[in-house]
Coordinates of C-alpha atoms in Angstrom, one line a residue:
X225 CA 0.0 0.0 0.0
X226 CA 1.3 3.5 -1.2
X227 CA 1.1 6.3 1.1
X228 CA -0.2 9.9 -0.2
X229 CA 2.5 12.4 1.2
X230 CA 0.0 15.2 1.9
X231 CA 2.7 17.2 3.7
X232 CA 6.4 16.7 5.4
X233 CA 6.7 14.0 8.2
X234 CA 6.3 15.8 11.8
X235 CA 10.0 14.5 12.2
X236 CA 11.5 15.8 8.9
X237 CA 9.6 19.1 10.4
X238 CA 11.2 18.9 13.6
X239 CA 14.6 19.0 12.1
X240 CA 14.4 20.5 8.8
X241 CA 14.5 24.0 9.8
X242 CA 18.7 23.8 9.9
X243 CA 18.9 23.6 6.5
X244 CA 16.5 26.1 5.4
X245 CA 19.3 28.7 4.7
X246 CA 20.9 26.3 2.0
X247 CA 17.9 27.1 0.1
X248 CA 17.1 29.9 -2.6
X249 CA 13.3 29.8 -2.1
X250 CA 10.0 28.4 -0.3
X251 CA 9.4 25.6 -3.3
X252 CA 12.9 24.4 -2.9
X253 CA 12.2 24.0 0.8
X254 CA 9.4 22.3 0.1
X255 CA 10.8 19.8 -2.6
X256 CA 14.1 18.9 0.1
X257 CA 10.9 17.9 3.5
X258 CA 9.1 16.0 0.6
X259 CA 12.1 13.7 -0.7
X260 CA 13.2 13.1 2.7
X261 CA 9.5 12.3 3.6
X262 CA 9.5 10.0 1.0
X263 CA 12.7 8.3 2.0
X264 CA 11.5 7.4 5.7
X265 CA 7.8 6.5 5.1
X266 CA 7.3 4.9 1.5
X267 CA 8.6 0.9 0.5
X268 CA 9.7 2.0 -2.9
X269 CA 11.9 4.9 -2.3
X270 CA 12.4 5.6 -6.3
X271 CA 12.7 9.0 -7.4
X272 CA 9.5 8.2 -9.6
X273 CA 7.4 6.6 -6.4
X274 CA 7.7 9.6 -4.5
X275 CA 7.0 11.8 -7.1
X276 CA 4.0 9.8 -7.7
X277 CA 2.7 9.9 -4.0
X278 CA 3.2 13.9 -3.5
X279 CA -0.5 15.1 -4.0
X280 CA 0.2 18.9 -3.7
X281 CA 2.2 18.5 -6.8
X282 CA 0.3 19.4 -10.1
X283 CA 3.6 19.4 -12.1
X284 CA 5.1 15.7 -11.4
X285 CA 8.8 16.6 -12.6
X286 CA 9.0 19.2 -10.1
X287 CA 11.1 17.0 -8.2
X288 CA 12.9 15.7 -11.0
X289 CA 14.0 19.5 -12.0
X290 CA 14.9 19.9 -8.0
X291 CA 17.3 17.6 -8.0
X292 CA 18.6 18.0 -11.6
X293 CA 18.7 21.7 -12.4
X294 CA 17.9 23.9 -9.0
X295 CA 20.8 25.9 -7.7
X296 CA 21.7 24.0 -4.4
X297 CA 24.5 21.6 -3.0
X298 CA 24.1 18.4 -1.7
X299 CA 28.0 18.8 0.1
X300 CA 26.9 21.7 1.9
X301 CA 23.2 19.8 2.8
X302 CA 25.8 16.8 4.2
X303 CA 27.8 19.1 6.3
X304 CA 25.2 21.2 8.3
X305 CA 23.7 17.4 8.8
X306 CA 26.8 16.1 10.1
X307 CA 27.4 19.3 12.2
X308 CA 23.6 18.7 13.8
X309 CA 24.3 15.6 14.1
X310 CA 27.2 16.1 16.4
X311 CA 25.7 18.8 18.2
X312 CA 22.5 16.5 19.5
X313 CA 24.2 13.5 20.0
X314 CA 27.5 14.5 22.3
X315 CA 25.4 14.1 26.1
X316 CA 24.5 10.3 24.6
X317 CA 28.0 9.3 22.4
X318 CA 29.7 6.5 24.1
X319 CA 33.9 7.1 25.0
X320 CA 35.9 8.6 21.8
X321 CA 38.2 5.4 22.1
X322 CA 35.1 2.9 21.6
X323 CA 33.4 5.1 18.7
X324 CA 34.2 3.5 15.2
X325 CA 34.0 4.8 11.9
X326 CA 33.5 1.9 9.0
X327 CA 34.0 1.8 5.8
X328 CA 32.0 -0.2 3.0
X329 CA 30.7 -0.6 -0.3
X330 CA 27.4 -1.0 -1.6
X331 CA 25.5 -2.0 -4.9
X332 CA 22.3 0.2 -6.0
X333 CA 20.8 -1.7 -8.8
X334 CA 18.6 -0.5 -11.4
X335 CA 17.0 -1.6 -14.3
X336 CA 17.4 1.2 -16.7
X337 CA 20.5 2.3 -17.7
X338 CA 19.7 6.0 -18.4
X339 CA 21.5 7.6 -14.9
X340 CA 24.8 8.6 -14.9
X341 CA 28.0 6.7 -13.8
X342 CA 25.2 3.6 -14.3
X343 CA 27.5 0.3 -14.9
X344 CA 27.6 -3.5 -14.4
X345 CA 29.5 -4.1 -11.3
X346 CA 30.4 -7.7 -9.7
X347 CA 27.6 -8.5 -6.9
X348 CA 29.5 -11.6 -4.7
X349 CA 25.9 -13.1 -3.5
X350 CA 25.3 -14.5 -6.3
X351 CA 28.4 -14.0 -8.8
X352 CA 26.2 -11.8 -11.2
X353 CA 27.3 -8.3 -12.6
X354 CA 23.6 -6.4 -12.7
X355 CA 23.4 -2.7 -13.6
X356 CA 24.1 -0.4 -10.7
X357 CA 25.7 2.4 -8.9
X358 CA 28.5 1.5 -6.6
X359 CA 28.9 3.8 -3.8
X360 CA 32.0 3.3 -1.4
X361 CA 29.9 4.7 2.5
X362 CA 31.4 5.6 5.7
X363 CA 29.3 5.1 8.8
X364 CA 30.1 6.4 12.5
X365 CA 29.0 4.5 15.4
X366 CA 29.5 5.2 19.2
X367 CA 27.9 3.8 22.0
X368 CA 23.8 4.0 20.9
X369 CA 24.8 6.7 18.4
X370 CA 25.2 5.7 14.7
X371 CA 24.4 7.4 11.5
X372 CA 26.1 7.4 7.9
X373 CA 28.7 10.1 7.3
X374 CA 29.6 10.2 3.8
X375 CA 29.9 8.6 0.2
X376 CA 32.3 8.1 -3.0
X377 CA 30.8 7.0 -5.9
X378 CA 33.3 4.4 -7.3
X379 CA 33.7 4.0 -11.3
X380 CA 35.0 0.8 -12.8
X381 CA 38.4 2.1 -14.9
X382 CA 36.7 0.7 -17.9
X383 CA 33.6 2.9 -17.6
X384 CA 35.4 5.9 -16.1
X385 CA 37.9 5.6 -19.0
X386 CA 35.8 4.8 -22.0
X387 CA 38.2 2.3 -22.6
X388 CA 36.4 0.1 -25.2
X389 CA 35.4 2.9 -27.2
X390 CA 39.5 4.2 -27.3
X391 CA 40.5 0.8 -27.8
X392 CA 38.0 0.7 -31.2
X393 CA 39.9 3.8 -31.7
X394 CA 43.6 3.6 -31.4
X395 CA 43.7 -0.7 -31.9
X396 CA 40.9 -1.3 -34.4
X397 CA 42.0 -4.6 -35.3
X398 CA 41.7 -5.8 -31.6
X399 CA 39.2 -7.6 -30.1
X400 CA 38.3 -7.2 -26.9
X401 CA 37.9 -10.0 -24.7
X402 CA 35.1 -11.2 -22.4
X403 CA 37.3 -13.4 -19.9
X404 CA 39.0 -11.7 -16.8
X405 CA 42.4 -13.2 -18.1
X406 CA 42.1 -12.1 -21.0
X407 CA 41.0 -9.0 -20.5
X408 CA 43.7 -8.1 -18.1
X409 CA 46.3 -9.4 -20.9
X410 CA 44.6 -7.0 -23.4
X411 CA 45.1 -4.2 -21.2
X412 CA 48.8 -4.8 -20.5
X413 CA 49.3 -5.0 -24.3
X414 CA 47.2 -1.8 -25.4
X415 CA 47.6 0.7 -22.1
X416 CA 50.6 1.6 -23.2
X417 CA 49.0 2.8 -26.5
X418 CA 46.1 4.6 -25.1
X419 CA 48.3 6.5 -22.8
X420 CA 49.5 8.2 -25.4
X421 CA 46.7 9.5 -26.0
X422 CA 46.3 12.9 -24.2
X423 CA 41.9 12.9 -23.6
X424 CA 42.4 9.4 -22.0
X425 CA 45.3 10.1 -20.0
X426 CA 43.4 12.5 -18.3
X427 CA 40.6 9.9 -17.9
X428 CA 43.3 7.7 -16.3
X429 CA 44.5 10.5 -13.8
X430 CA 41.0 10.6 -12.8
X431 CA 40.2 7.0 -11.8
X432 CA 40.0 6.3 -8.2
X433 CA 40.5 2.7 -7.0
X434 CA 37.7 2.2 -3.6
X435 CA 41.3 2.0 -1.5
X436 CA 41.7 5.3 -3.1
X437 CA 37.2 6.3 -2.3
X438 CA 37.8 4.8 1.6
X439 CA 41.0 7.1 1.7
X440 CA 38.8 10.2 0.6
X441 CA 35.9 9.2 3.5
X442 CA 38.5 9.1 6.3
X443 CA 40.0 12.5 5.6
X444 CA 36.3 13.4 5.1
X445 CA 35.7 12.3 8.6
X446 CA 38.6 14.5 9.8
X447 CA 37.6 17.4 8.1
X448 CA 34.1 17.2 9.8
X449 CA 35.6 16.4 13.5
X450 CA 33.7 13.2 13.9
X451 CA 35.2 11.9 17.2
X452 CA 36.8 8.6 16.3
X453 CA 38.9 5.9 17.3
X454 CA 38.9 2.7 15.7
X455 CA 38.7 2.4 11.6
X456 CA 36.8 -0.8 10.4
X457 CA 36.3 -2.3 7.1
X458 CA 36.6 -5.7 5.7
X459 CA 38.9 -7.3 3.9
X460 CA 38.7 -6.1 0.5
X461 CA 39.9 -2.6 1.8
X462 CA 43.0 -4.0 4.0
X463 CA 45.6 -2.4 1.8
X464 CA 49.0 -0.7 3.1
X465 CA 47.7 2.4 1.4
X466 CA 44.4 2.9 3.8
X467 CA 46.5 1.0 6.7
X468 CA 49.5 3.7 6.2
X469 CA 46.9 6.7 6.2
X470 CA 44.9 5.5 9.5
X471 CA 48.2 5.0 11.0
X472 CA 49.1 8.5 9.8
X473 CA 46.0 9.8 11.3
X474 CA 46.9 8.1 14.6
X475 CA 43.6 5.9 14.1
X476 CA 43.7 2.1 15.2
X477 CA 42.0 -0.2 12.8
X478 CA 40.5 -3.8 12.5
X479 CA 39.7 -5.8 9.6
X480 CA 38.3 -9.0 8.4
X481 CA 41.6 -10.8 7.1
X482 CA 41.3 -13.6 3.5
X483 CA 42.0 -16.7 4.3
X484 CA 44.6 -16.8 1.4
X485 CA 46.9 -13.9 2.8
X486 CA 50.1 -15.4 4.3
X487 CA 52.2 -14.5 7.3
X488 CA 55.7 -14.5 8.1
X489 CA 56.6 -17.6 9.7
X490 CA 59.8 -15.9 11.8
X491 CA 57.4 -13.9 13.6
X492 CA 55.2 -16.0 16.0
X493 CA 56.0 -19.5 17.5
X494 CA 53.0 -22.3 17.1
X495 CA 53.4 -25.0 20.1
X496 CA 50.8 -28.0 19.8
X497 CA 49.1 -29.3 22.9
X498 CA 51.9 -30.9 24.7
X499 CA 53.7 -27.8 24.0
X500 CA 56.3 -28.7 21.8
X501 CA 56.9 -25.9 19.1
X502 CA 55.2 -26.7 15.6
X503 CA 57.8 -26.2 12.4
X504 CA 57.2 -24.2 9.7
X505 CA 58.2 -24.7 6.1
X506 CA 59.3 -21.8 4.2
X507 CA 59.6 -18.0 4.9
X508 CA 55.6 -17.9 4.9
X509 CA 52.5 -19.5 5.5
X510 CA 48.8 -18.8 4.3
X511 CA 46.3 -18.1 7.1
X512 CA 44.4 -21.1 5.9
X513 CA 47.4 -23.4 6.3
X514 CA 48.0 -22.6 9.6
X515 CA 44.2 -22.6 11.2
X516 CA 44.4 -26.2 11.2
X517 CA 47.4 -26.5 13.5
X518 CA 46.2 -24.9 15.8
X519 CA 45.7 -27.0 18.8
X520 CA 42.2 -27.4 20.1
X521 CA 42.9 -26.4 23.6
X522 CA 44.7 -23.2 23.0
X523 CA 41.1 -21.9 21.9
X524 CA 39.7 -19.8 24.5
X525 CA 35.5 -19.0 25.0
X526 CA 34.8 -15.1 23.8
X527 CA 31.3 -14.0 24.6
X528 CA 30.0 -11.1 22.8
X529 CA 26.8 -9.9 22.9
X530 CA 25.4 -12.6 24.6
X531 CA 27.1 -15.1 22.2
X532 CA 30.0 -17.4 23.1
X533 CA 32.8 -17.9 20.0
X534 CA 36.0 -20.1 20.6
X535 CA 39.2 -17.9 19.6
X536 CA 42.7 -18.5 19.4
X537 CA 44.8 -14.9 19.0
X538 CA 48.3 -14.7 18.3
X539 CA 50.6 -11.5 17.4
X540 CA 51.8 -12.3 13.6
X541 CA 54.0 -10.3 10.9
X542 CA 51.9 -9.2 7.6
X543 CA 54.0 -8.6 4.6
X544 CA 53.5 -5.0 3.7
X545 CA 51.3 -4.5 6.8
X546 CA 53.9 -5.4 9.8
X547 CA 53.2 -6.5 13.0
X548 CA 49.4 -7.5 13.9
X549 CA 47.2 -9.3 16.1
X550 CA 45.2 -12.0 15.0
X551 CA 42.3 -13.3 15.9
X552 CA 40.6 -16.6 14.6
X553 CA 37.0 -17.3 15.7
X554 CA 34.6 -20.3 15.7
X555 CA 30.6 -20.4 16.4
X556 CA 31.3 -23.9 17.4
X557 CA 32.8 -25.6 20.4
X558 CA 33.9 -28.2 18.4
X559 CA 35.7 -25.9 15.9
X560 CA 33.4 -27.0 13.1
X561 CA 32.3 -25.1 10.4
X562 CA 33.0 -21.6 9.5
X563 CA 35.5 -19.5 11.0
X564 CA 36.6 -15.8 10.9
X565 CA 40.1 -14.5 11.3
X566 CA 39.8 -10.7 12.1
X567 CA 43.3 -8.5 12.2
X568 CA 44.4 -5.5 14.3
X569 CA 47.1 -3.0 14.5
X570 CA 47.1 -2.8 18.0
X571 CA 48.9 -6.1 19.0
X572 CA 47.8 -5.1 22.7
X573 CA 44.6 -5.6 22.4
X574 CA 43.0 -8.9 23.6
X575 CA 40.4 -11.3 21.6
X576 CA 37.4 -10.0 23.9
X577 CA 38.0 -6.3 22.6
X578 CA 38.6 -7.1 19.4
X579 CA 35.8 -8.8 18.8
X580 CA 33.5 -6.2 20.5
X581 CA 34.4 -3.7 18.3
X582 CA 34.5 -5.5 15.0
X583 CA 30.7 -6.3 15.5
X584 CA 29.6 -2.2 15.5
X585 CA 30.7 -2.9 11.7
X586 CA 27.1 -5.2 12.4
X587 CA 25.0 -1.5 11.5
X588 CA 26.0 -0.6 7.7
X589 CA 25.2 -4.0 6.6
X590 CA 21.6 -3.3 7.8
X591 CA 21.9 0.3 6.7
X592 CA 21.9 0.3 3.3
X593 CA 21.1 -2.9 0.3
X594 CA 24.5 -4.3 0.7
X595 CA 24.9 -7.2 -1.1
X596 CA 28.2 -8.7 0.8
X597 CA 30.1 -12.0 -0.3
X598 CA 29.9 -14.8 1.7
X599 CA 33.2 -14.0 4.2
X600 CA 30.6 -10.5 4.9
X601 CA 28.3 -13.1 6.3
X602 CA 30.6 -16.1 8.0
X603 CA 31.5 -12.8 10.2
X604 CA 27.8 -11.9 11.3
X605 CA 28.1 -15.6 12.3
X606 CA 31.7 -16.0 13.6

């Protein structure tokens, strides 16, 4: 069932006055309580939907036109929130040491390809590549405090670049190829050539890996004061770029660690149960390899939340990353099933507190249509 928006929610009312400044007129006013009514009250929160369910509106691409050609700033609209934000929310915020900002990506799908930036991005549920934006979000959490802070709009290189259409232009004679192998060989061979090219050089300068977006949404978060400690994001974003900037900003961080990544064997001693030390082949070992050496009594009972996981922690080497704590985590007693391994700067820090902070990264999966892979959800349940 649709519901007619006959005016502004009362709470949309109650706060909207703040940003009436950022507004040239009445009409624009009125268009900014309307979207945001729509936003909080209707199922299908489509531009079109809530056009459709304004009644006072006798010209239905009023909206549109708001949003499209009317001479306001949406940067400006996300700052005054941010700074209200703060403002009604510092007599409830929880320490600044436990307050985490996280960072995530997110796929907004559509089925016309008519917006901007609109592109066919990899969705790990289901190992599909529908049409879609492909925001990277931050989102601030502290004690029962937690709202979203910002967003980068990340562009495939392909799309950002035009790079099919410059390849058709430079390299005629090439095909392009549909397989990721391939694909990445055709680049190697035909960059080069492109490069040359002074209108997509530019277009290359431009492109911004998400290492590059979550970079952008930290300093963001400086910028705008938000009182932080802790930095979280999974593992796609655990990169000595982002690590090296959050340790730059003096910010501790914690991550969801692939099971693939490998540690340097010269920096930790395994013992097995009767406490003889465990030997190592080779310089490294991946994370997966070493899991199952682990000995079942150096697991220790965690209990977040109300639920009880069975870690083991130990303080590793990371190439690139350096010294970290790790923590690997079962749902089951018996160590069955899926497990997590989370990862931590601060080497200090004990499973317990680890753990308790990693699941505030619980609140932008809910926050937004995320569609995570499946390591997103072994951690909900690890």
């Amino acid at each position: 069932m649709q519901l007619p928006i006959v005016a502004p929610a009362p709470l949309v009312t109650a706060h909207a006055d703040i940003f009436r400044d950022l507004f040239e007129n009445r009409c624009q006013f009125q268009h900014f309580q309307n979207y945001l009514t729509g936003l909080i009250v209707l199922d299908n929160k489509s531009l079109a939907n809530i056009t459709r369910c304004v009644l006072e509106s006798a010209d239905k691409t009023n909206l549109s036109r708001f949003f499209s050609e009317a001479p306001w700033f949406q940067e400006r609209v996300n700052d005054r929130r941010l700074t209200y934000l703060l403002q009604q929310t510092q007599a409830v915020r929880g320490p600044k040491a436990d307050a985490v900002l996280i960072l995530d990506d997110t796929l907004c799908e559509h089925v016309g390809s008519l917006f901007d930036y609109v592109d066919r991005h990899y969705k790990h549920g289901n190992d599909t590549y529908p049409l879609a934006h492909n925001p990277v979000t931050s989102y601030y959490v502290s004690g029962p405090v937690r709202f979203p802070v910002d967003l980068r709009l990340y562009r495939r290189y392909e799309e950002c670049t035009q790079w099919e259409a410059v390849v058709h232009k430079h390299v005629p004679d090439r095909p392009i190829p549909t397989t990721k192998k391939e694909r990445a060989r055709c680049h190697k061979e035909v960059d080069p050539v492109l490069l040359q090219d002074p209108a997509f050089e530019k277009l290359h300068q431009q492109f911004r890996t998400k290492i590059d977006l979550g970079i952008a949404l930290l300093e963001a978060a400086m910028q705008h004061q938000v009182p932080f400690r802790v930095l979280l994001f999974d593992s796609w974003y655990l990169a000595e770029e982002l690590v090296s900037m959050a340790r730059y900003r003096k910010k501790d961080w914690i991550s969801l660690l692939k099971k693939t990544r490998h540690l340097e064997t010269h920096s930790f001693i395994l013992k097995d149960a009767a406490g003889h030390t465990i030997p190592l082949a080779g310089p490294q070992i991946a994370v997966e390899a070493l899991v199952p050496l682990i000995p079942r009594t150096a697991y220790r009972a965690v209990t977040v939340g109300g639920t009880t996981y069975w870690t083991f922690t130990l303080a590793v080497r990371l190439p690139g990353l350096g010294k970290v704590r790790l923590v690997v985590s079962f749902k089951s007693a018996e160590l069955t099933g899926t497990y997590a391994v989370l990862v931590s700067n601060r080497v200090d820090w004990n499973a317990q507190r680890i753990m308790t902070l990693y699941v505030h990264r619980w609140p932008i999966e809910i926050s937004q249509p995320h569609y995570g892979s499946s390591e997103h959800l072994s951690l909900a349940a690890a």
